mmCIF file of C-alpha atoms in Angstrom:
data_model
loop_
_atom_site.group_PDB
_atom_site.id
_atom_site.type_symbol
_atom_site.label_atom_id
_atom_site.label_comp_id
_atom_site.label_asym_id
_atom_site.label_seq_id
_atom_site.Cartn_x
_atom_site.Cartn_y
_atom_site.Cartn_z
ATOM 1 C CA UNK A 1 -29.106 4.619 -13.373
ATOM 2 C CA UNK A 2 -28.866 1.158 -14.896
ATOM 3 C CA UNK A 3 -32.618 -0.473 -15.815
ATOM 4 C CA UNK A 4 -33.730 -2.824 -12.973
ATOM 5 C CA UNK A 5 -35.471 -6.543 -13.253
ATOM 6 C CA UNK A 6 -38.231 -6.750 -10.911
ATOM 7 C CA UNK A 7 -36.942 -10.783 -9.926
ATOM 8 C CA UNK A 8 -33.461 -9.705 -10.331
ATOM 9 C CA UNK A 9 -33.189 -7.079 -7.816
ATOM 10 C CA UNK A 10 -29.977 -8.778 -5.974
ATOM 11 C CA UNK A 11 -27.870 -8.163 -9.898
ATOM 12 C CA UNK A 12 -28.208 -4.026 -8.504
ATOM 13 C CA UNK A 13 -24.466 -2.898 -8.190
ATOM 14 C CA UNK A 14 -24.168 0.200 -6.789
ATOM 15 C CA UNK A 15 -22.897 3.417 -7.951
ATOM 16 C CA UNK A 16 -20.041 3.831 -5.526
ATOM 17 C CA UNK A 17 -18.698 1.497 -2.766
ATOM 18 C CA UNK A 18 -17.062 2.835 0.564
ATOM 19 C CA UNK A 19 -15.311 0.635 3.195
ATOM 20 C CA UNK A 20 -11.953 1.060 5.460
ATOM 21 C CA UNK A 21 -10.688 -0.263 9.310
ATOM 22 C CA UNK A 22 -7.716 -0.305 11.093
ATOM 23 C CA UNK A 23 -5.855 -3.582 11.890
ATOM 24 C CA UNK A 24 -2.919 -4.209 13.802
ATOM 25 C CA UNK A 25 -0.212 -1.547 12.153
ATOM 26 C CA UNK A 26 -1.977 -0.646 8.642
ATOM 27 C CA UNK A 27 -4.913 1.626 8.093
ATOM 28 C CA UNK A 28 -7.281 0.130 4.848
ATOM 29 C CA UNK A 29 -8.700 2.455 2.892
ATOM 30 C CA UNK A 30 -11.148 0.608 -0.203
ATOM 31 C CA UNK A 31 -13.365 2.238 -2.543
ATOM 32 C CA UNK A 32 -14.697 0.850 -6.182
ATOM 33 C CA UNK A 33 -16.951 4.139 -8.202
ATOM 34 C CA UNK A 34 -18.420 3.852 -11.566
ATOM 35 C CA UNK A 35 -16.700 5.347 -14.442
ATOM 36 C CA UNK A 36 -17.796 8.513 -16.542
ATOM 37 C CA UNK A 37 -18.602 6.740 -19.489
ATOM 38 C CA UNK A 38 -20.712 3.958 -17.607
ATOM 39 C CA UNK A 39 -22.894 6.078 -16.456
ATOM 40 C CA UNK A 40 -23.080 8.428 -19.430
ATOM 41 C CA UNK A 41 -24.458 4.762 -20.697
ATOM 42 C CA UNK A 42 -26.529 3.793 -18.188
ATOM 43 C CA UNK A 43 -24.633 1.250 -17.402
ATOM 44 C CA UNK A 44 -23.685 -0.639 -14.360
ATOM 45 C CA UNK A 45 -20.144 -0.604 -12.623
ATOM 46 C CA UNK A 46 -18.223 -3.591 -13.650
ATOM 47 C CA UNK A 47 -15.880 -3.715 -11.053
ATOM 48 C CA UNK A 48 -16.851 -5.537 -7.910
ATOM 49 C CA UNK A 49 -15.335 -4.651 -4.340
ATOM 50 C CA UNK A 50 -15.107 -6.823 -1.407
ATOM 51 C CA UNK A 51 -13.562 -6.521 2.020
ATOM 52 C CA UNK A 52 -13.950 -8.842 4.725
ATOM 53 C CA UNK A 53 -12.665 -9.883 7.849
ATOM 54 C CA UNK A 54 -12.420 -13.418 9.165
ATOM 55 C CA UNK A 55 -11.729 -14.670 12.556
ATOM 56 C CA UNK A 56 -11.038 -12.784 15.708
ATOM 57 C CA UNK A 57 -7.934 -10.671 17.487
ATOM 58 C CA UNK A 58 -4.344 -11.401 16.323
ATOM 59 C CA UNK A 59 -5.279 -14.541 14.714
ATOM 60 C CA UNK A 60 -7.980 -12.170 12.076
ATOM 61 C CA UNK A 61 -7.404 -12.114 8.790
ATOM 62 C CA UNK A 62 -8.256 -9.262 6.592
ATOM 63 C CA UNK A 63 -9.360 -10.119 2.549
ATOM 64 C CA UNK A 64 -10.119 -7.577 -0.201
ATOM 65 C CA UNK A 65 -10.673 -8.659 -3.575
ATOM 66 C CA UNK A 66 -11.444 -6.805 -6.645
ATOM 67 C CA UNK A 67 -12.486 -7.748 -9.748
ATOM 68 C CA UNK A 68 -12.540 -6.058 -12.756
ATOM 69 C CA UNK A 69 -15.223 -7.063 -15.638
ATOM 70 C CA UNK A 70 -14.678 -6.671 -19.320
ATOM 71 C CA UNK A 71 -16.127 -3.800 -20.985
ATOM 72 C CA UNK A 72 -17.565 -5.532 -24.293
ATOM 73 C CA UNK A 73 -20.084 -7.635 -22.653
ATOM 74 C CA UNK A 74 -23.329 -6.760 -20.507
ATOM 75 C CA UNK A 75 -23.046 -9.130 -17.719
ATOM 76 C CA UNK A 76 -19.730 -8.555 -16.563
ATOM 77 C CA UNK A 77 -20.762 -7.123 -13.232
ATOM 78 C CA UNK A 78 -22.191 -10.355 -12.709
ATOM 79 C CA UNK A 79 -19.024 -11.984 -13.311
ATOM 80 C CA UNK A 80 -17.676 -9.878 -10.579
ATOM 81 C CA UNK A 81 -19.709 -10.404 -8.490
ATOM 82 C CA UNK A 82 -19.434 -14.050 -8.229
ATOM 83 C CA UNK A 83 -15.809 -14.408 -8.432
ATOM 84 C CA UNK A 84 -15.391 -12.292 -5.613
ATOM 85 C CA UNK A 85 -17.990 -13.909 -3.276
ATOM 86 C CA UNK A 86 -16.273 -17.745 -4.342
ATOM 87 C CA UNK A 87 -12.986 -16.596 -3.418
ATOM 88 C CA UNK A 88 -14.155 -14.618 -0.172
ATOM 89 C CA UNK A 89 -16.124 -18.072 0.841
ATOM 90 C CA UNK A 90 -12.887 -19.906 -0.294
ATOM 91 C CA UNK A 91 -10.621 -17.708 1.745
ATOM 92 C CA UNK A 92 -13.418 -17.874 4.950
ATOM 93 C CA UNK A 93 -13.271 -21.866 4.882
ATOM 94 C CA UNK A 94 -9.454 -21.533 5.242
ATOM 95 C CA UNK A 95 -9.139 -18.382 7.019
ATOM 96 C CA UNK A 96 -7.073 -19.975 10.087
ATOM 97 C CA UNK A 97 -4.503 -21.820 8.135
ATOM 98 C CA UNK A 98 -3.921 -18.498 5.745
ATOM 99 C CA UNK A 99 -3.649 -16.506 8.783
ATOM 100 C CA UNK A 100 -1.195 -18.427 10.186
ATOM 101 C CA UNK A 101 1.103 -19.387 6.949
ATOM 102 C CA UNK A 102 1.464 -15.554 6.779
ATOM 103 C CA UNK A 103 2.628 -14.499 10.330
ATOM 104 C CA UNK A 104 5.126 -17.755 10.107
ATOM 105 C CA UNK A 105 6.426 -16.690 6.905
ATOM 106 C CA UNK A 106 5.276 -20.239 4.543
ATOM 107 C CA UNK A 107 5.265 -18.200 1.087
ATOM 108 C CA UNK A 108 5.794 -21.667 -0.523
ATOM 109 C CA UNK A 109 2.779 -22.672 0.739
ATOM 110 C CA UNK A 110 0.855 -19.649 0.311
ATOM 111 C CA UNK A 111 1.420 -19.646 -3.478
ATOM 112 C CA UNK A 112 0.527 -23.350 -4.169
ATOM 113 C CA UNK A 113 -2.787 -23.025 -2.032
ATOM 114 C CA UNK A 114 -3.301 -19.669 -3.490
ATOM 115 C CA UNK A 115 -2.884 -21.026 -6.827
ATOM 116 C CA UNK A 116 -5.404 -23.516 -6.322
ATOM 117 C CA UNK A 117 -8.313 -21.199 -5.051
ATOM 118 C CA UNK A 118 -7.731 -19.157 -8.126
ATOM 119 C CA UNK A 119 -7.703 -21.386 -10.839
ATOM 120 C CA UNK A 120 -11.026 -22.939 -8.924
ATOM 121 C CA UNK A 121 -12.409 -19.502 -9.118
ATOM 122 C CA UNK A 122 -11.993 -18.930 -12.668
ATOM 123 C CA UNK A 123 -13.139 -22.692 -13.374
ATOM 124 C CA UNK A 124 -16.637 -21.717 -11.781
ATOM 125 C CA UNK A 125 -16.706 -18.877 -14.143
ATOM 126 C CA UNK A 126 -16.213 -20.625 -16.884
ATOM 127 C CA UNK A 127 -19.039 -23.367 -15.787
ATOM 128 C CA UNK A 128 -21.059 -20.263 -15.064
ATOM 129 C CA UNK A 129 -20.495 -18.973 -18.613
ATOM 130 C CA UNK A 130 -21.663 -22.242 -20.152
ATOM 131 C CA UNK A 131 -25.293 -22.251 -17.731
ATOM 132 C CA UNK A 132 -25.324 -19.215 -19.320
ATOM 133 C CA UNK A 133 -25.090 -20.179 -22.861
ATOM 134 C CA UNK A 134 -22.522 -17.390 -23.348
ATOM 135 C CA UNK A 135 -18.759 -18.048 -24.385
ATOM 136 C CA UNK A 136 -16.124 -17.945 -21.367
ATOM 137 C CA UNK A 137 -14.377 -14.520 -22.709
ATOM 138 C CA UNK A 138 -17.835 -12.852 -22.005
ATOM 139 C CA UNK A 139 -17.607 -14.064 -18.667
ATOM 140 C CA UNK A 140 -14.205 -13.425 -16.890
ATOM 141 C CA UNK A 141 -12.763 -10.843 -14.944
ATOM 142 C CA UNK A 142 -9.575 -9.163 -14.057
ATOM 143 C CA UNK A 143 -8.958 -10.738 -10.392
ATOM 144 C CA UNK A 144 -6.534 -9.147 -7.321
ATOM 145 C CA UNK A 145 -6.400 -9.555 -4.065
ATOM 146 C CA UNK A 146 -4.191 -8.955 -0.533
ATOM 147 C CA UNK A 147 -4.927 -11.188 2.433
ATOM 148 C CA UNK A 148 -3.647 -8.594 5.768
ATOM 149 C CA UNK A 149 -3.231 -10.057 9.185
ATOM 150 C CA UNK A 150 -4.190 -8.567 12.361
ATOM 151 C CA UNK A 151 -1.566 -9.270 13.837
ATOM 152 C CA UNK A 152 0.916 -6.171 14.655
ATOM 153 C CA UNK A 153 3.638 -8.010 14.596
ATOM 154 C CA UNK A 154 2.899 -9.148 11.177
ATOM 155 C CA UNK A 155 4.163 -7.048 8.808
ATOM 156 C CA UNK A 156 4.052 -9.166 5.589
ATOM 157 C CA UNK A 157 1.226 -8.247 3.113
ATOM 158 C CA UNK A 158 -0.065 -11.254 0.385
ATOM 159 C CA UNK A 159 -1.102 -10.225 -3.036
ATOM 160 C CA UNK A 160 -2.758 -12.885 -5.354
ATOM 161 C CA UNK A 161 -4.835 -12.857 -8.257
ATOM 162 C CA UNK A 162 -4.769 -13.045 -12.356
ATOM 163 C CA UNK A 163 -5.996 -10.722 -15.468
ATOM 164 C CA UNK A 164 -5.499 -7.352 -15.375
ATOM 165 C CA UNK A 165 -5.032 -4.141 -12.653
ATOM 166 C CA UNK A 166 -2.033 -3.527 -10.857
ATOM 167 C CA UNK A 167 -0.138 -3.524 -7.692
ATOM 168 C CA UNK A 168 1.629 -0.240 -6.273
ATOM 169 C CA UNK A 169 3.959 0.470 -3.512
ATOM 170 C CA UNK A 170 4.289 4.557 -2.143
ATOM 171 C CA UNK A 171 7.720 4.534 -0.276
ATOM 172 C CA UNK A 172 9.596 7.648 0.211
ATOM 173 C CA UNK A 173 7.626 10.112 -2.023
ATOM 174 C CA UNK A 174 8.175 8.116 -5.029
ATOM 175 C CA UNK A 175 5.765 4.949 -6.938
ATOM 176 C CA UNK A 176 7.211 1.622 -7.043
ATOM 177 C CA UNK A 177 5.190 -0.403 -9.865
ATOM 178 C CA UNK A 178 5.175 -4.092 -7.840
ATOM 179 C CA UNK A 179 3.185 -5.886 -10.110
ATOM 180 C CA UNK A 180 4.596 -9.614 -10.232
ATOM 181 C CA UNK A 181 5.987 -9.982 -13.688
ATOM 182 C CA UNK A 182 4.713 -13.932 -15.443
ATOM 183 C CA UNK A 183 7.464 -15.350 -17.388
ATOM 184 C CA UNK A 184 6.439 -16.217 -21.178
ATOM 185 C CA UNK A 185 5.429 -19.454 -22.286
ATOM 186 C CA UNK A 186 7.914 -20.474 -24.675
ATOM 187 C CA UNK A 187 6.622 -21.425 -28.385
ATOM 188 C CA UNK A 188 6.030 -25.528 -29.406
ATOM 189 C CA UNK A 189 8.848 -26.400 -31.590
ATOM 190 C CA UNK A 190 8.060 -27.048 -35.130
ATOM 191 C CA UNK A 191 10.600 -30.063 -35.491
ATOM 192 C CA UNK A 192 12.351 -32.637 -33.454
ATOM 193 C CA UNK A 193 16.076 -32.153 -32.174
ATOM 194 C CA UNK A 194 17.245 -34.499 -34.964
ATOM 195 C CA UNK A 195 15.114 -32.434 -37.929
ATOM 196 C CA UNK A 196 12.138 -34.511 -37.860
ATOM 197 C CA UNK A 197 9.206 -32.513 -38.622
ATOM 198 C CA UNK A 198 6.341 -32.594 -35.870
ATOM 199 C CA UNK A 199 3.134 -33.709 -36.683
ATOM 200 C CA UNK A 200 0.347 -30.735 -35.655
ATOM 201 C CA UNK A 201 -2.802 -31.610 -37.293
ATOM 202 C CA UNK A 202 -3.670 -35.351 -35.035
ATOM 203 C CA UNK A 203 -7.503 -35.052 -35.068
ATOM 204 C CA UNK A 204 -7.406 -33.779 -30.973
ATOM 205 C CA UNK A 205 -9.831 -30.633 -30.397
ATOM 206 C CA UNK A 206 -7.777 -27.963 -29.539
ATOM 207 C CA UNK A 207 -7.692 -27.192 -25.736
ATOM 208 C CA UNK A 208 -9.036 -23.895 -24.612
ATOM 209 C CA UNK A 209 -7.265 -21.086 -24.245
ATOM 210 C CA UNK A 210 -4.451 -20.737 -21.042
ATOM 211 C CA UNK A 211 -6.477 -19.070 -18.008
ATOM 212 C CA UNK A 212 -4.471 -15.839 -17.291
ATOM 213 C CA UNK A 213 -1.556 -16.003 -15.199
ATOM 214 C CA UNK A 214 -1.727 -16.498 -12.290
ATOM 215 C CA UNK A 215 0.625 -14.086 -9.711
ATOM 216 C CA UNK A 216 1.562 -14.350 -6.382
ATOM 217 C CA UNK A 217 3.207 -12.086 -4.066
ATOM 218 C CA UNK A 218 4.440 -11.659 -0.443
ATOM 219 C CA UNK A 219 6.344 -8.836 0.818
ATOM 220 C CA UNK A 220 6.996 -6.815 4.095
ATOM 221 C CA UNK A 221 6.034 -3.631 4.212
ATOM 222 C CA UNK A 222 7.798 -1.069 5.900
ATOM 223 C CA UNK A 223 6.856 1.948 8.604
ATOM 224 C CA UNK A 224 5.554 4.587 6.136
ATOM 225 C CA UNK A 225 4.896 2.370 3.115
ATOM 226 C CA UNK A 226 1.587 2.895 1.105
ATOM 227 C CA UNK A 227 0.545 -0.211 -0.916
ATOM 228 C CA UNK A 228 -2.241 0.265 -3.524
ATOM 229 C CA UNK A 229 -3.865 -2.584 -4.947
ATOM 230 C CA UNK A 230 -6.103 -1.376 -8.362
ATOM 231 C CA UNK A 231 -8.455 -2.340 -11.372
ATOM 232 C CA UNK A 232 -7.300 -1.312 -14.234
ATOM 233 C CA UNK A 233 -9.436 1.626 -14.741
ATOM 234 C CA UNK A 234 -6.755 3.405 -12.654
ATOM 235 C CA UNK A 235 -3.478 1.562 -12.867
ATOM 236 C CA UNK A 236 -3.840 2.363 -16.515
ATOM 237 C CA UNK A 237 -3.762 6.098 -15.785
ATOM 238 C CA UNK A 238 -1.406 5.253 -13.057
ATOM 239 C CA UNK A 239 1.344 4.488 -15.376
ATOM 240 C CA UNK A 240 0.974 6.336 -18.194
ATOM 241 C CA UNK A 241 0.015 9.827 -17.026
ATOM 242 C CA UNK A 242 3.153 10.880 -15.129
ATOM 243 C CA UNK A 243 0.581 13.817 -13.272
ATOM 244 C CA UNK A 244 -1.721 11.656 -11.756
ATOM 245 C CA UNK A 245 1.114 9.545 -10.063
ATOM 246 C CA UNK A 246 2.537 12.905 -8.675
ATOM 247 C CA UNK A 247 -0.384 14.261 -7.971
ATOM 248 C CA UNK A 248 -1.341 11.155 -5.524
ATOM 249 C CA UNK A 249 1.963 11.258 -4.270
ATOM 250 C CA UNK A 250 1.537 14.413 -2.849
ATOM 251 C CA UNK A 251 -1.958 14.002 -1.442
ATOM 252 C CA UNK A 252 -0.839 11.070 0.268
ATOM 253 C CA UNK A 253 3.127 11.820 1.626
ATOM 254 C CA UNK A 254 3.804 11.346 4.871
ATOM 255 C CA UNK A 255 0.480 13.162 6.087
ATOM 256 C CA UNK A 256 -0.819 9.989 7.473
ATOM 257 C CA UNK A 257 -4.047 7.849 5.627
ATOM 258 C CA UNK A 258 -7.172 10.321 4.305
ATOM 259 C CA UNK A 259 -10.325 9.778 5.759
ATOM 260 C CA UNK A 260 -12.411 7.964 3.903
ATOM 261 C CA UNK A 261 -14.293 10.297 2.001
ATOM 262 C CA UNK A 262 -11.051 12.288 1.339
ATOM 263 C CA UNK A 263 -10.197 8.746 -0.387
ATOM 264 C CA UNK A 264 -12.821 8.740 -2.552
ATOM 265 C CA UNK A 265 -12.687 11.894 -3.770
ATOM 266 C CA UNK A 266 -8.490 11.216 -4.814
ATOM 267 C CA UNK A 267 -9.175 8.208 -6.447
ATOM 268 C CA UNK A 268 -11.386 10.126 -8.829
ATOM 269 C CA UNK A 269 -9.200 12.456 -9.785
ATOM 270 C CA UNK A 270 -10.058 12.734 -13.519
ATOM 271 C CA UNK A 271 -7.539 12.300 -16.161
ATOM 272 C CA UNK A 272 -8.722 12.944 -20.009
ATOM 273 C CA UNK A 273 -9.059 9.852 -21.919
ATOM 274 C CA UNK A 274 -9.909 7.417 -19.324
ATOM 275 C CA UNK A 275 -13.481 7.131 -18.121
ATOM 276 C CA UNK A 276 -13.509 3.129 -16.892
ATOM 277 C CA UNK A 277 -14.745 2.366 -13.218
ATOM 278 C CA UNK A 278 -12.249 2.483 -10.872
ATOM 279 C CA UNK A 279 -11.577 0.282 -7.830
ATOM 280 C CA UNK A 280 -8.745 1.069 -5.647
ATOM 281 C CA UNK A 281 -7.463 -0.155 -2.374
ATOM 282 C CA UNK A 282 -4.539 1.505 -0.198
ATOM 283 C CA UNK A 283 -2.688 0.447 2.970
ATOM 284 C CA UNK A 284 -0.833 2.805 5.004
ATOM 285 C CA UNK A 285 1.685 1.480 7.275
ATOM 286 C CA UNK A 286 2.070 3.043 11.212
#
């Protein structure tokens, strides 16, 4: 177990996380479980989990966020922690609006306001970092998240988030990697259109570094779809190990959604050569 601060007893994560409902036409299944190596360490789990409901019959709205900390720094599971809670109290001030933008189909909207409540999120984390005294890199996370109405005849499913993880669709026995691609910021150019060589050194501090980019998307999901929202501690393993994606495939084909500790247990499936925390969250379409 990871050492505890007598005055710091709320900073506890716990070993494994457990949560799932049924809404409308989806079953959610969420679970977020320590890695091998973190507690071979002692350590705590970096990744934080958080499901929530807002609001009341059709008009509900379902949130789960994850958040993924960075391995090379001791606080990250702080860092989780709070970016999750601002976005869930972001997402719970504006619960109705969301709700509604996504059962009358205002993706234009969604993104922009979306948008916004990230890049606020990762703002406070980067004031956080400086109360801290610690540099912003030690204090940032890998960030996704799918806002699910209750409504059953709401079939559209919003992911958002930045940084690292991935985004998964199931749909007839085979894995669909739905990650929304960023296009690349295009270099500065080192001269003007008529050869004039630009100026780089003007005495202005250099700005910080880009926040990670942010990505946005809104899809409808279909009878039998599964849609797996992960850290990174098992989308890594997810695309690279060709045995764990059929092995998941076949646990979870047409056979309906596990029960929740039948979850847990297949999102630990070990796989030599990863050990990170994993956080995974699945929704099986009726």
């Amino acid at each position: 177990m990871p050492p505890a601060e007598a005055f710091a007893l709320g900073q506890l994560v716990a070993d494994t996380v457990l949560d799932g409902a049924r809404y409308g036409t989806y079953t959610l299944r969420a679970a977020s479980v320590r890695g091998d190596s973190s507690r071979y360490r002692g350590e705590p789990r970096r990744d934080a989990l958080l499901t929530a409901r807002f609001g009341t019959g059709t008009a509900a709205l379902v949130l789960v966020g994850v958040a993924g900390g960075s391995r090379h720094t001791e606080i990250a599971h702080l860092a989780a922690a709070d970016v999750t809670r601002w976005i869930g109290t972001a997402v719970g001030r504006s619960h109705a609006r969301l709700a509604e933008d996504i059962r009358a189909g205002r993706r234009e909207d969604l993104t922009s306001g979306l948008h916004r409540l990230t890049d606020r999120g990762f703002g406070k984390l980067r004031a956080r970092a400086a109360e801290l005294g610690v540099e912003p890199e030690q204090y940032t996370v890998g960030l996704r998240c799918l806002l699910l109405s209750a409504d059953p005849d709401c079939r559209t499913r919003v992911f958002f988030g930045a940084g690292a993880g991935g985004l998964f669709r199931l749909r007839d026995g085979a894995w669909h990697d739905i990650e929304p691609r960023v296009p690349e910021k295009a270099a500065a150019p080192a001269e003007t259109p008529g050869g004039d060589r630009l100026t780089l050194d003007l005495s202005i501090p250099t700005p910080p570094p880009p926040a990670e980019p942010f990505r946005f998307r809104a899809s409808v999901a279909r009878p039998g779809d599964t849609l797996l929202l992960c850290s990174n501690g098992l989308a890594e393993p997810l695309r690279d190990e060709p045995a764990l994606a059929a092995e998941l495939a076949e646990r979870w084909r047409g056979s309906g959604p596990p029960g929740m500790t039948q979850f847990l247990a297949d999102i630990q499936l070990r796989v030599k050569g990863y050990a990170d925390d994993r956080t995974a969250v699945a929704v099986w379409e009726a």
